[in-house]
Amino acid sequence: MAAFGVSCGAAASYRLFLGGRVSFARGQGLWKAAAAKLQRSLGCQILRLRHTTVVTTRKNVTALRRETYTVDFIKKQIEEFNIGKRHLANMMGEDPETFTQEDIDRAIAYLFPSGLFEKRARPVMKHPEEIFPKQRAIQWGEDGRPFHFLFYTGKQSYYSLMHGAYGKLLDVENRQDQLRAKGLFSEKTKAKDPIGSRWLIKEELEEMLVEKLSDQDYAQFIRLLERLSALPCDEAEEEFVGRFRRSVTIQSKKQLIEPVQYDEKGMAFSTGRGNRKTAKAEVAVYDHGSGKIEVNGVDYLLYFPVTQDREQLMFPFHFLDRLGQHDVTCTVSGGGRAAQAGAIRLATARALCSFVSEDQVEWMRQAGLLTADPRVRERKKPGQEGARRKFTWKKR
Amino acid sequence: MVPGSVLPRLLGAGVRRRPLQLHLVQTATPGPAGPSGRTLGSAAASAAREPERSSDLNERILSEPLKHFDFFNVKELFSVRSLFDARVHLGHKAGCRHRFMEPYIFGSRLDQDIIDLEQTATHLQLALNFTAHVAYRGGIILFVSRKRQFSHLIENVARDCGEYAHTRYFKGGLLTNAPLLLGPMVRLPDLIIFLHTLNNVFEPHIAVRDAAKMNIPTVGIVDTNCNPSLITYPVPGNDDSPVAVQLFCRLFRTSIRRAKEKRKQVEALYRLQGQESSKGRGPADPPSPGVQAELDLGHSP
């Protein structure tokens, strides 16, 4: 007891000794104090605490100029690429004349196998135009006069685009005025824009113009195009606007709908698969039935005693208002109680797609019934008690 | 392509200050002899004489228009009557009046200032004459304005002339920090024409001050609420009515076009002269009267 008190007292005095100096370099001092204490407890010779001032100066980082690639350099790279392509074809034993980019990719993947996960970090051999960023050539001639009339604005491509678009807008309005003056103007309702296209995003526009844009510039440009597209346009103007629209694949079309199958008795049924965490389920939904659900040969009331799980099973039917109309037979393995319920729910929703209209499939997709839940258990990390939970922080 | 010559970099000067020089295709044929090279000599001597002759003629081409008061006859493009019809005399209300515009104001009617068109005519003649001379010598002309209403019109005018326009947001160091913003060896404008001296918040356009800093001459249409002090060739006039702005655009465009055409004519004549003298005549002939007459006849466009 006395020895304990002595060591405590020593520790306390040690802390007091450091107290004056801790304020100088707080984190450092504390760590060194802890290290010194550890050494002391181990019985080693205590090293004298040395407070070194770490001089951190702001290094003048010169603005990194973008590497300019000259035209000759790019040409040389292209020549080297072509020669290398022929060598590669010879190496692979193929015809150098008909060696396409896909062949090159396959050859490189074979010759330089890489286990890196990041696809962009793997070795690649592509045409120099795709690798080196597009750059502006010199903007003025030998006498120093710039080529473009908006050169002195700084953003010549962007402003010339705005100028052109505004000019087209004025033309359309003039035409409308002329028609109105002649009395031939008819209020045509424009065909609604198909949902399958979107405006260019800012990065795509920057890439097209080879110029940096600000958000306000981009917003202004889109506003001008919207205004232009709202008026009755000619084909030339439509084509101009079409250059800045990209098509968008509608998500729901990607949904695979299982075909309806028929068993020996002539009963229509459809199968579906689903998984959740580690549980996998295969389900057969019969068209006409009384709402019976059989899981692994056992009634669902016995297999899932918890109400929550049974609610999960019923959700697809409840959503489509087909509660007592289908019979379900399913097999499920793996996972726990809730995971199995989730897997069966996903499988039944997928199976029901074949009995239901396309609009309802889209509604189901938007409700989240057709999306596999990607959440899995996060691993425990060393130095922590769980995946996220850290050990209790002890001040001393 | 990248210009071949590597000019020595002066301390802190990244901007190319090139004098407005004649850029001609150097013909191999000997031109007419200048005042110094009259001696009959060997082929080498005559070859040495050619750059002399061409530089003499260059100088004459450049200096001849400067001897006349109105070489390009810009006076005939407008009259006080045409300015009046285009409502150039209408200024702002008396409360908006700028102190330095008082000399140019004729009076005020119902509290609206009226600009003196006689003075406007004189100033406009000087401004158009200067613009024409700059265009004749191959200078870069930049049209600047910050009124959104006329932005499209001014850009079209600039493109038609083959000159440059800036009717957008003016970035801070565009003229004063040009090597960084526009490129290492950029050539700055040789003349800036302001169709509207004020920007959207009724303050003087930054380019007025920056052009004065960079020694770039300016021509500007100053209304009664503008400050004409820093502008080299101020033209007091209305800058708000569409008619007035269209008139000024037309005047500038015509004078620039005239000057450029004149220059082409003179150069073509010089080339013709050179070819003729190489074909028939000897090297010791005096310069043919054709070129001289063309240079003297400044008044016919």
XYZ file of C-alpha atoms in Angstrom:
697
model
C 0.000 0.000 0.000
C 2.747 2.333 0.917
C 4.707 1.439 -2.200
C 1.607 2.074 -4.268
C 1.177 5.454 -2.625
C 4.791 6.274 -3.318
C 4.521 5.382 -6.996
C 1.314 7.355 -7.249
C 2.950 10.295 -5.615
C 5.926 10.002 -7.944
C 3.613 9.871 -10.925
C 1.704 12.889 -9.633
C 4.892 14.838 -9.100
C 6.086 13.805 -12.543
C 2.889 15.183 -14.059
C 3.255 18.393 -12.121
C 6.807 18.687 -13.344
C 5.570 18.564 -16.888
C 2.603 20.799 -16.250
C 4.577 23.972 -16.876
C 5.925 22.777 -20.181
C 2.883 21.052 -21.570
C 1.266 24.265 -22.684
C 4.166 24.925 -25.051
C 3.648 21.945 -27.346
C 0.607 20.240 -26.001
C 0.122 17.098 -28.016
C 3.807 16.454 -28.370
C 4.451 16.989 -24.690
C 1.700 14.619 -23.620
C 2.902 11.874 -25.920
C 6.450 12.272 -24.707
C 5.181 12.263 -21.154
C 3.352 9.001 -21.754
C 6.430 7.501 -23.438
C 8.688 8.606 -20.601
C 6.257 7.164 -18.054
C 6.239 3.868 -19.908
C 10.004 3.749 -19.958
C 10.127 4.545 -16.280
C 7.647 1.805 -15.461
C 9.762 -0.632 -17.459
C 12.732 0.365 -15.385
C 14.784 1.745 -18.257
C 16.903 4.783 -17.934
C 14.732 7.854 -18.376
C 15.784 9.947 -21.290
C 15.703 13.619 -20.697
C 12.686 15.213 -22.286
C 13.792 17.374 -25.089
C 11.354 19.855 -26.536
C 12.340 20.391 -30.092
C 10.632 23.189 -31.925
C 9.533 21.970 -35.275
C 9.953 24.908 -37.574
C 7.130 24.749 -40.090
C 7.550 27.328 -42.787
C 5.175 27.813 -45.632
C 7.083 26.702 -48.646
C 6.406 28.961 -51.585
C 4.824 26.425 -53.835
C 5.142 27.892 -57.285
C 1.963 27.645 -59.266
C 2.224 24.426 -61.222
C 1.966 25.387 -64.862
C 0.044 22.995 -66.935
C 2.421 20.935 -69.028
C 2.210 22.156 -72.569
C 2.695 19.512 -75.197
C 3.953 20.860 -78.476
C 2.521 19.697 -81.771
C 5.821 17.988 -82.674
C 5.830 16.082 -79.413
C 2.315 14.762 -80.008
C 3.225 13.765 -83.560
C 6.246 11.858 -82.319
C 4.086 10.105 -79.743
C 1.613 9.083 -82.427
C 4.413 7.632 -84.580
C 5.787 5.711 -81.615
C 2.323 4.426 -80.824
C 1.822 3.131 -84.361
C 5.209 1.400 -84.433
C 4.558 -0.087 -81.001
C 1.192 -1.359 -82.185
C 2.839 -3.267 -85.010
C 5.450 -4.754 -82.675
C 2.699 -5.836 -80.322
C 0.798 -7.484 -83.151
C 3.936 -9.382 -84.179
C 4.496 -10.448 -80.601
C 0.979 -11.805 -80.331
C 1.300 -13.508 -83.694
C -1.473 -11.483 -85.310
C -1.743 -9.431 -88.455
C -0.355 -5.896 -87.861
C -2.685 -4.391 -90.451
C -5.921 -5.458 -88.756
C -4.939 -4.907 -85.131
C -7.740 -2.965 -83.414
C -7.844 -1.167 -80.063
C -9.677 -4.090 -78.407
C -6.883 -6.425 -79.535
C -4.345 -4.025 -78.053
C -6.231 -3.967 -74.727
C -6.394 -7.755 -74.624
C -2.717 -8.108 -75.505
C -1.645 -5.661 -72.797
C -3.835 -7.386 -70.221
C -2.207 -10.698 -71.185
C 1.382 -9.477 -71.230
C 1.147 -7.278 -68.127
C -1.324 -8.937 -65.755
C -2.144 -6.594 -62.935
C -3.977 -7.319 -59.712
C -4.793 -3.678 -59.003
C -8.423 -2.955 -58.276
C -8.383 0.547 -59.739
C -8.878 0.048 -63.463
C -7.244 3.363 -64.275
C -4.034 2.329 -62.510
C -3.469 -0.677 -64.747
C -1.067 -0.484 -67.704
C -2.744 0.967 -70.750
C -1.753 1.557 -74.360
C -3.979 3.991 -76.160
C -3.742 6.508 -78.951
C -1.975 9.687 -77.716
C -5.027 11.797 -78.571
C -6.918 9.989 -75.821
C -4.139 10.250 -73.258
C -2.740 13.750 -73.597
C -5.315 16.419 -72.754
C -6.459 18.555 -75.632
C -4.734 21.899 -75.659
C -5.062 25.155 -77.434
C -2.687 25.909 -80.255
C -1.191 29.390 -80.409
C -4.069 31.801 -80.875
C -2.449 34.396 -83.089
C -0.646 34.630 -86.386
C 2.824 35.844 -87.249
C 1.897 39.487 -87.064
C 0.488 38.995 -83.588
C -3.152 39.488 -84.538
C -5.361 36.892 -82.834
C -7.483 34.680 -85.060
C -10.750 34.882 -83.120
C -12.616 38.173 -82.838
C -13.462 37.541 -79.182
C -9.914 36.625 -78.162
C -9.544 39.528 -75.738
C -12.488 38.387 -73.616
C -10.453 35.448 -72.340
C -13.114 32.800 -72.975
C -13.439 33.016 -76.716
C -15.190 29.702 -77.448
C -17.769 30.135 -74.715
C -18.607 33.719 -75.633
C -18.729 32.966 -79.345
C -21.154 30.135 -78.546
C -23.319 32.529 -76.556
C -23.117 35.058 -79.388
C -24.178 32.432 -81.935
C -27.044 31.140 -79.805
C -28.328 34.657 -79.169
C -28.092 35.407 -82.883
C -30.243 32.361 -83.618
C -32.739 33.488 -80.994
C -33.005 36.893 -82.659
C -33.512 35.244 -86.065
C -36.345 33.109 -84.744
C -38.005 36.096 -83.123
C -37.660 38.150 -86.325
C -39.243 35.371 -88.307
C -42.105 35.181 -85.843
C -42.618 38.937 -86.104
C -42.680 38.766 -89.890
C -45.245 35.984 -89.835
C -47.318 37.889 -87.355
C -47.172 40.982 -89.552
C -48.390 38.934 -92.504
C -51.032 37.335 -90.343
C -49.771 33.810 -90.980
C -48.625 33.180 -87.452
C -50.212 30.143 -85.809
C -49.748 29.257 -82.179
C -48.199 25.865 -82.634
C -47.811 23.855 -79.493
C -44.357 22.339 -79.557
C -44.038 18.603 -79.152
C -43.022 17.822 -75.619
C -39.356 17.079 -75.243
C -38.823 13.349 -74.895
C -37.736 12.364 -71.426
C -34.865 10.400 -72.871
C -32.498 13.366 -73.272
C -30.747 15.755 -70.910
C -28.679 18.910 -71.242
C -24.894 18.630 -71.377
C -23.270 18.795 -67.946
C -20.669 21.417 -67.150
C -17.713 19.026 -67.456
C -18.861 17.860 -70.878
C -19.238 21.459 -72.033
C -15.772 22.329 -70.724
C -14.375 19.387 -72.620
C -16.190 20.448 -75.786
C -14.939 24.037 -75.610
C -11.461 23.226 -74.191
C -11.984 26.061 -71.717
C -12.671 26.431 -68.022
C -16.173 27.659 -67.186
C -17.750 28.881 -64.000
C -21.089 27.621 -62.692
C -22.770 30.917 -63.515
C -21.521 30.783 -67.107
C -22.880 27.284 -67.490
C -26.242 28.206 -65.955
C -26.511 31.226 -68.251
C -25.802 29.085 -71.293
C -28.429 26.484 -70.352
C -30.972 29.239 -69.722
C -30.323 30.656 -73.192
C -30.730 27.247 -74.804
C -33.964 26.614 -72.897
C -35.268 29.940 -74.136
C -34.299 29.067 -77.699
C -35.876 25.621 -77.555
C -39.139 27.043 -76.180
C -39.754 28.931 -79.451
C -40.885 27.322 -82.717
C -37.555 26.601 -84.397
C -36.325 25.643 -87.827
C -34.349 22.495 -88.514
C -31.053 24.356 -88.361
C -31.859 25.664 -84.884
C -33.109 22.264 -83.758
C -29.844 20.737 -84.895
C -27.927 23.454 -83.039
C -29.823 22.746 -79.813
C -29.519 18.992 -80.368
C -25.745 19.292 -80.224
C -26.030 20.096 -76.524
C -28.389 17.303 -75.550
C -27.391 13.796 -74.588
C -29.651 10.795 -74.473
C -30.409 9.173 -71.154
C -31.281 5.500 -70.826
C -34.476 5.146 -68.857
C -33.739 3.029 -65.794
C -36.835 0.873 -65.719
C -36.255 -0.576 -69.175
C -33.272 -2.406 -67.746
C -35.481 -4.522 -65.510
C -35.491 -8.140 -66.681
C -38.959 -9.579 -66.588
C -39.123 -13.336 -66.112
C -41.296 -15.109 -68.615
C -44.422 -16.842 -67.296
C -44.053 -20.638 -67.159
C -46.700 -23.356 -67.020
C -46.512 -26.505 -64.901
C -48.110 -29.984 -65.563
C -51.536 -28.974 -64.316
C -51.596 -25.954 -66.668
C -51.199 -23.529 -63.773
C -49.292 -20.333 -64.661
C -46.374 -19.545 -62.373
C -43.262 -17.417 -62.385
C -39.933 -17.836 -60.614
C -37.698 -15.294 -58.995
C -34.442 -15.156 -57.071
C -33.394 -12.807 -54.343
C -30.688 -12.343 -51.744
C -30.110 -10.263 -48.666
C -26.897 -10.332 -46.591
C -25.954 -14.026 -46.814
C -29.443 -15.395 -47.413
C -30.426 -16.707 -50.832
C -34.017 -17.417 -51.853
C -35.725 -18.977 -54.860
C -39.413 -18.405 -55.204
C -42.232 -19.695 -57.416
C -45.377 -17.543 -57.485
C -48.525 -19.220 -58.824
C -51.035 -17.090 -60.648
C -54.287 -18.231 -59.081
C -54.224 -19.106 -55.421
C -55.461 -18.238 -52.006
C -52.513 -16.406 -50.496
C -50.747 -19.485 -49.102
C -46.983 -19.096 -48.575
C -44.794 -22.175 -48.051
C -41.164 -21.721 -47.000
C -38.792 -24.730 -47.120
C -41.833 -27.035 -46.927
C -43.182 -25.288 -43.832
C -46.024 -22.781 -43.566
C -44.823 -19.201 -43.228
C -46.664 -18.734 -39.940
C -44.517 -21.457 -38.390
C -41.281 -20.561 -40.205
C -41.458 -16.845 -39.341
C -42.936 -16.504 -35.845
C -42.103 -12.792 -35.795
C -44.754 -10.499 -37.297
C -42.175 -8.214 -38.856
C -40.848 -10.977 -41.097
C -44.313 -11.929 -42.267
C -45.040 -8.295 -43.063
C -41.935 -8.265 -45.242
C -43.250 -11.284 -47.148
C -46.631 -9.644 -47.691
C -45.341 -6.222 -48.756
C -45.095 -6.906 -52.548
C -48.646 -8.267 -52.635
C -49.982 -5.484 -50.479
C -48.339 -2.895 -52.734
C -49.999 -4.374 -55.838
C -53.349 -5.019 -54.115
C -53.085 -8.721 -54.822
C -53.084 -9.983 -51.287
C -55.073 -13.207 -51.470
C -54.630 -13.952 -55.156
C -51.281 -15.739 -55.376
C -49.733 -18.873 -53.939
C -46.034 -18.871 -53.138
C -43.570 -21.726 -52.759
C -40.019 -20.883 -51.839
C -36.708 -22.267 -50.680
C -34.321 -20.160 -48.649
C -30.922 -20.816 -47.098
C -28.266 -18.870 -45.300
C -28.498 -15.665 -43.317
C -30.637 -15.022 -40.317
C -34.341 -14.540 -39.754
C -34.718 -11.042 -41.133
C -32.225 -11.631 -43.944
C -34.208 -14.643 -45.166
C -37.414 -12.623 -45.040
C -35.811 -9.824 -47.083
C -34.464 -12.298 -49.634
C -37.883 -13.879 -50.112
C -39.462 -10.428 -50.455
C -37.060 -9.454 -53.259
C -37.568 -12.780 -55.013
C -41.383 -12.545 -54.895
C -41.289 -8.959 -56.181
C -39.143 -10.040 -59.133
C -41.414 -12.984 -59.828
C -44.513 -10.789 -59.718
C -43.117 -8.573 -62.478
C -44.288 -11.064 -65.074
C -47.917 -10.873 -63.931
C -48.115 -7.148 -63.812
C -48.136 -4.166 -66.270
C -45.019 -2.102 -67.094
C -46.276 0.931 -65.199
C -46.689 -1.163 -62.078
C -43.177 -2.548 -62.558
C -41.920 1.063 -62.658
C -43.884 1.866 -59.476
C -42.427 -1.166 -57.768
C -38.942 -0.092 -58.814
C -39.531 3.378 -57.431
C -40.866 1.903 -54.186
C -37.599 -0.005 -53.825
C -39.081 -3.470 -54.094
C -36.887 -4.493 -57.006
C -33.572 -3.231 -55.659
C -31.281 -5.698 -53.911
C -30.211 -4.286 -50.559
C -26.405 -4.049 -50.781
C -25.799 -3.677 -47.041
C -23.635 -6.411 -45.525
C -21.998 -6.667 -42.145
C -18.984 -4.368 -41.918
C -15.801 -6.034 -40.718
C -14.239 -5.325 -37.377
C -11.012 -3.330 -37.585
C -7.918 -3.735 -35.438
C -7.496 -1.095 -32.773
C -11.252 -0.750 -32.473
C -13.782 -2.751 -30.564
C -16.163 -3.200 -33.486
C -16.589 -1.874 -37.018
C -17.035 1.696 -35.827
C -16.957 1.535 -32.059
C -13.616 2.611 -30.644
C -12.199 1.533 -27.323
C -13.134 3.673 -24.368
C -10.932 6.715 -24.410
C -8.980 7.028 -21.240
C -7.584 10.386 -20.473
C -4.717 8.925 -18.493
C 2.161 28.166 -85.435
C 4.751 29.343 -82.903
C 6.507 32.487 -84.144
C 10.049 31.701 -85.056
C 11.780 34.733 -83.628
C 12.664 34.591 -79.955
C 12.658 38.161 -78.779
C 14.869 38.906 -75.780
C 12.749 39.267 -72.666
C 12.957 42.644 -71.104
C 12.744 42.925 -67.351
C 9.137 42.375 -66.438
C 7.888 43.045 -69.941
C 6.212 39.995 -71.355
C 4.139 41.973 -73.747
C 5.301 42.383 -77.248
C 5.569 46.082 -78.060
C 5.818 45.890 -81.776
C 5.764 49.031 -83.758
C 3.108 49.048 -86.416
C 5.214 47.880 -89.304
C 4.593 47.037 -92.850
C 4.417 43.285 -93.428
C 4.962 42.611 -97.055
C 5.850 39.585 -99.044
C 9.480 40.282 -99.808
C 9.608 40.227 -103.582
C 12.772 39.034 -105.231
C 12.381 41.488 -108.100
C 14.116 44.823 -107.637
C 11.809 47.712 -106.975
C 12.208 51.234 -108.235
C 15.432 52.854 -107.093
C 15.271 55.132 -104.094
C 16.978 58.490 -103.813
C 20.279 56.888 -102.722
C 20.747 53.905 -105.029
C 21.220 55.336 -108.483
C 24.557 53.804 -109.307
C 24.850 51.085 -111.900
C 26.491 48.150 -110.220
C 26.795 44.392 -110.127
C 23.965 42.081 -109.298
C 25.125 41.867 -105.716
C 24.979 45.613 -105.344
C 21.504 45.727 -106.849
C 20.394 42.978 -104.518
C 21.691 45.006 -101.603
C 19.799 47.995 -102.880
C 16.428 46.168 -102.915
C 15.773 46.182 -99.182
C 16.722 49.878 -99.235
C 14.193 50.580 -101.938
C 11.487 48.526 -100.268
C 12.087 50.171 -96.910
C 11.981 53.576 -98.579
C 8.662 52.751 -100.125
C 7.453 51.293 -96.853
C 8.265 54.523 -95.135
C 6.520 56.442 -97.840
C 3.433 54.262 -97.570
C 3.332 54.815 -93.843
C 4.234 58.478 -93.749
C 2.240 59.771 -96.705
C -1.218 59.615 -95.015
C 0.192 61.527 -92.047
C 0.841 64.610 -94.165
C -2.848 65.216 -94.803
C -5.368 66.444 -92.305
C -8.173 64.137 -93.473
C -6.486 61.554 -95.659
C -9.404 59.103 -95.609
C -12.066 61.811 -95.998
C -14.064 60.756 -92.993
C -15.748 64.151 -92.871
C -18.151 63.171 -95.632
C -19.501 60.199 -93.650
C -21.610 62.342 -91.350
C -22.979 65.846 -90.900
C -24.462 67.809 -88.049
C -27.882 67.158 -89.545
C -27.368 63.395 -89.621
C -26.166 63.477 -86.019
C -29.251 65.429 -85.045
C -31.523 62.956 -86.816
C -29.889 60.127 -84.941
C -30.630 61.921 -81.632
C -26.960 62.194 -80.723
C -27.567 65.565 -79.058
C -29.800 64.155 -76.302
C -28.086 63.874 -72.941
C -29.266 62.857 -69.496
C -31.069 64.950 -66.925
C -29.233 67.823 -65.285
C -28.877 65.915 -62.035
C -26.772 63.228 -63.774
C -24.435 65.731 -65.322
C -20.712 65.162 -64.879
C -18.689 68.268 -64.105
C -16.125 67.645 -66.845
C -18.808 67.384 -69.514
C -19.950 70.947 -68.999
C -17.778 72.375 -71.822
C -19.473 70.028 -74.289
C -23.053 70.805 -73.274
C -24.909 73.329 -75.378
C -27.630 73.917 -72.813
C -30.512 72.198 -71.176
C -34.139 72.004 -72.192
C -36.796 70.986 -69.673
C -34.026 69.765 -67.375
C -32.512 67.514 -70.095
C -28.976 68.355 -71.223
C -28.365 69.017 -74.933
C -24.910 68.234 -76.303
C -23.272 70.741 -78.640
C -23.220 69.025 -82.019
C -20.680 71.392 -83.543
C -18.126 70.215 -80.994
C -19.298 66.644 -81.459
C -18.674 66.929 -85.190
C -15.110 68.167 -84.676
C -14.309 65.513 -82.112
C -15.914 62.793 -84.183
C -13.877 63.767 -87.225
C -10.668 63.556 -85.204
C -11.678 60.224 -83.692
C -12.664 58.637 -87.014
C -9.516 59.941 -88.639
C -7.379 58.450 -85.899
C -9.238 55.129 -86.116
C -8.719 55.041 -89.870
C -4.994 55.715 -89.506
C -4.637 52.946 -86.932
C -6.499 50.518 -89.192
C -4.365 51.604 -92.170
C -1.213 50.701 -90.269
C -2.574 47.268 -89.318
C -3.311 48.002 -85.697
C -5.535 45.935 -83.417
C -8.788 47.733 -82.569
C -10.873 46.594 -79.619
C -14.518 47.622 -79.258
C -15.588 47.778 -75.636
C -19.050 48.260 -74.230
C -20.954 46.950 -71.267
C -24.527 47.610 -72.318
C -26.256 44.296 -72.826
C -28.739 45.823 -75.221
C -26.086 46.480 -77.880
C -23.654 43.667 -77.121
C -24.724 41.548 -80.097
C -24.640 44.489 -82.510
C -21.154 45.571 -81.448
C -19.760 42.050 -81.704
C -21.192 41.780 -85.220
C -19.659 45.119 -86.211
C -16.258 44.057 -84.905
C -16.406 40.782 -86.764
C -17.397 42.512 -90.007
C -14.437 44.881 -89.783
C -12.004 42.095 -88.967
C -11.311 43.662 -85.564
C -12.015 42.595 -81.996
C -14.742 43.149 -79.403
C -15.136 42.805 -75.673
C -18.694 43.327 -74.487
C -18.592 40.853 -71.599
C -17.444 40.870 -68.013
C -14.026 42.527 -67.966
C -11.568 40.459 -65.934
C -9.331 42.469 -63.652
C -5.852 42.247 -65.100
C -6.723 41.690 -68.727
C -4.631 44.592 -70.014
C -2.257 45.091 -67.098
C -1.574 41.383 -66.494
C -2.033 40.193 -70.074
C 0.902 37.733 -70.265
C -0.670 35.709 -67.465
C -4.281 35.867 -68.613
C -3.965 35.737 -72.371
C -0.644 34.072 -73.098
C 3.083 34.750 -72.856
C 3.752 36.834 -75.989
C 0.381 38.375 -76.627
C -0.015 41.594 -78.566
C -2.205 44.165 -76.835
C -4.763 46.275 -78.711
C -3.418 49.413 -80.370
C -6.694 51.303 -80.024
C -9.711 50.803 -77.770
C -13.074 52.211 -78.845
C -15.623 52.668 -76.082
C -19.187 52.781 -77.285
C -20.300 52.963 -73.661
C -17.821 54.376 -71.156
C -19.834 53.312 -68.117
C -20.474 49.804 -66.921
C -23.684 48.304 -65.584
C -23.428 50.062 -62.213
C -22.822 53.503 -63.776
C -19.153 53.547 -62.889
C -16.330 54.238 -65.350
C -15.289 51.072 -67.171
C -12.054 49.606 -65.805
C -10.615 49.450 -69.313
C -10.469 53.277 -69.485
C -8.048 53.414 -66.596
C -6.113 50.318 -67.669
C -5.672 51.581 -71.228
C -4.281 54.816 -69.842
C -1.904 52.788 -67.676
C -0.743 50.694 -70.637
C -0.391 53.721 -72.966
C -3.103 52.501 -75.311
C -4.953 55.370 -77.046
C -8.724 55.356 -76.581
C -11.677 56.705 -78.486
C -14.862 56.973 -76.442
C -18.412 58.154 -76.829
C -19.039 60.126 -73.667
C -22.533 60.959 -72.540
C -23.333 63.762 -70.117
C -22.881 61.463 -67.103
C -19.442 60.148 -68.152
C -15.924 61.235 -67.246
C -13.997 62.210 -70.389
C -10.647 62.930 -68.712
C -8.761 59.700 -69.356
C -10.004 59.211 -72.910
C -7.652 60.303 -75.701
C -10.323 61.175 -78.273
C -13.615 61.739 -76.461
C -16.702 62.159 -78.629
C -19.506 63.796 -76.674
C -22.775 62.199 -77.750
C -25.747 60.124 -76.774
C -24.951 56.479 -76.001
C -28.387 55.333 -74.895
C -30.605 55.544 -77.995
C -30.377 52.567 -80.372
C -30.359 54.943 -83.381
C -27.332 56.804 -82.070
C -25.390 53.657 -81.262
C -26.180 52.202 -84.681
C -24.968 55.406 -86.325
C -21.683 55.329 -84.448
C -21.186 51.635 -85.237
C -21.789 52.370 -88.916
C -19.333 55.253 -88.908
C -16.566 53.266 -87.243
C -17.113 50.314 -89.502
C -17.025 52.403 -92.666
C -13.880 54.262 -91.684
C -12.025 51.062 -90.714
C -13.051 49.355 -93.938
C -12.013 52.339 -96.019
C -8.599 52.462 -94.417
C -7.989 48.743 -94.904
C -9.050 48.852 -98.532
C -6.826 51.840 -99.119
C -3.934 49.972 -97.659
C -4.564 46.962 -99.885
C -4.745 49.202 -102.942
C -1.459 50.907 -102.110
C 0.311 47.616 -101.475
C -1.032 46.103 -104.679
C 0.175 49.126 -106.578
C 3.601 48.812 -105.041
C 3.780 45.166 -106.052
C 2.659 46.043 -109.560
C 5.253 48.775 -109.682
C 7.959 46.357 -108.653
C 6.987 43.829 -111.312
C 6.793 46.420 -114.070
C 10.180 47.855 -113.316
C 11.779 44.413 -113.226
C 10.329 43.442 -116.609
C 11.034 46.332 -118.913
C 13.076 49.026 -117.307
C 16.548 49.125 -115.761
C 17.321 49.524 -112.149
C 18.215 53.202 -112.441
C 14.787 54.455 -113.347
C 13.072 57.007 -111.167
C 9.996 55.810 -109.271
C 6.968 55.705 -111.548
C 4.414 58.395 -111.022
C 1.654 55.821 -110.455
C 2.562 55.024 -106.868
C 3.217 58.638 -106.025
C -0.126 59.676 -107.458
C -1.929 56.974 -105.481
C -0.314 58.085 -102.291
C -1.042 61.720 -102.986
C -4.608 61.180 -104.008
C -5.739 60.577 -100.496
C -9.129 61.967 -101.072
C -10.622 59.491 -103.448
C -11.543 56.274 -101.689
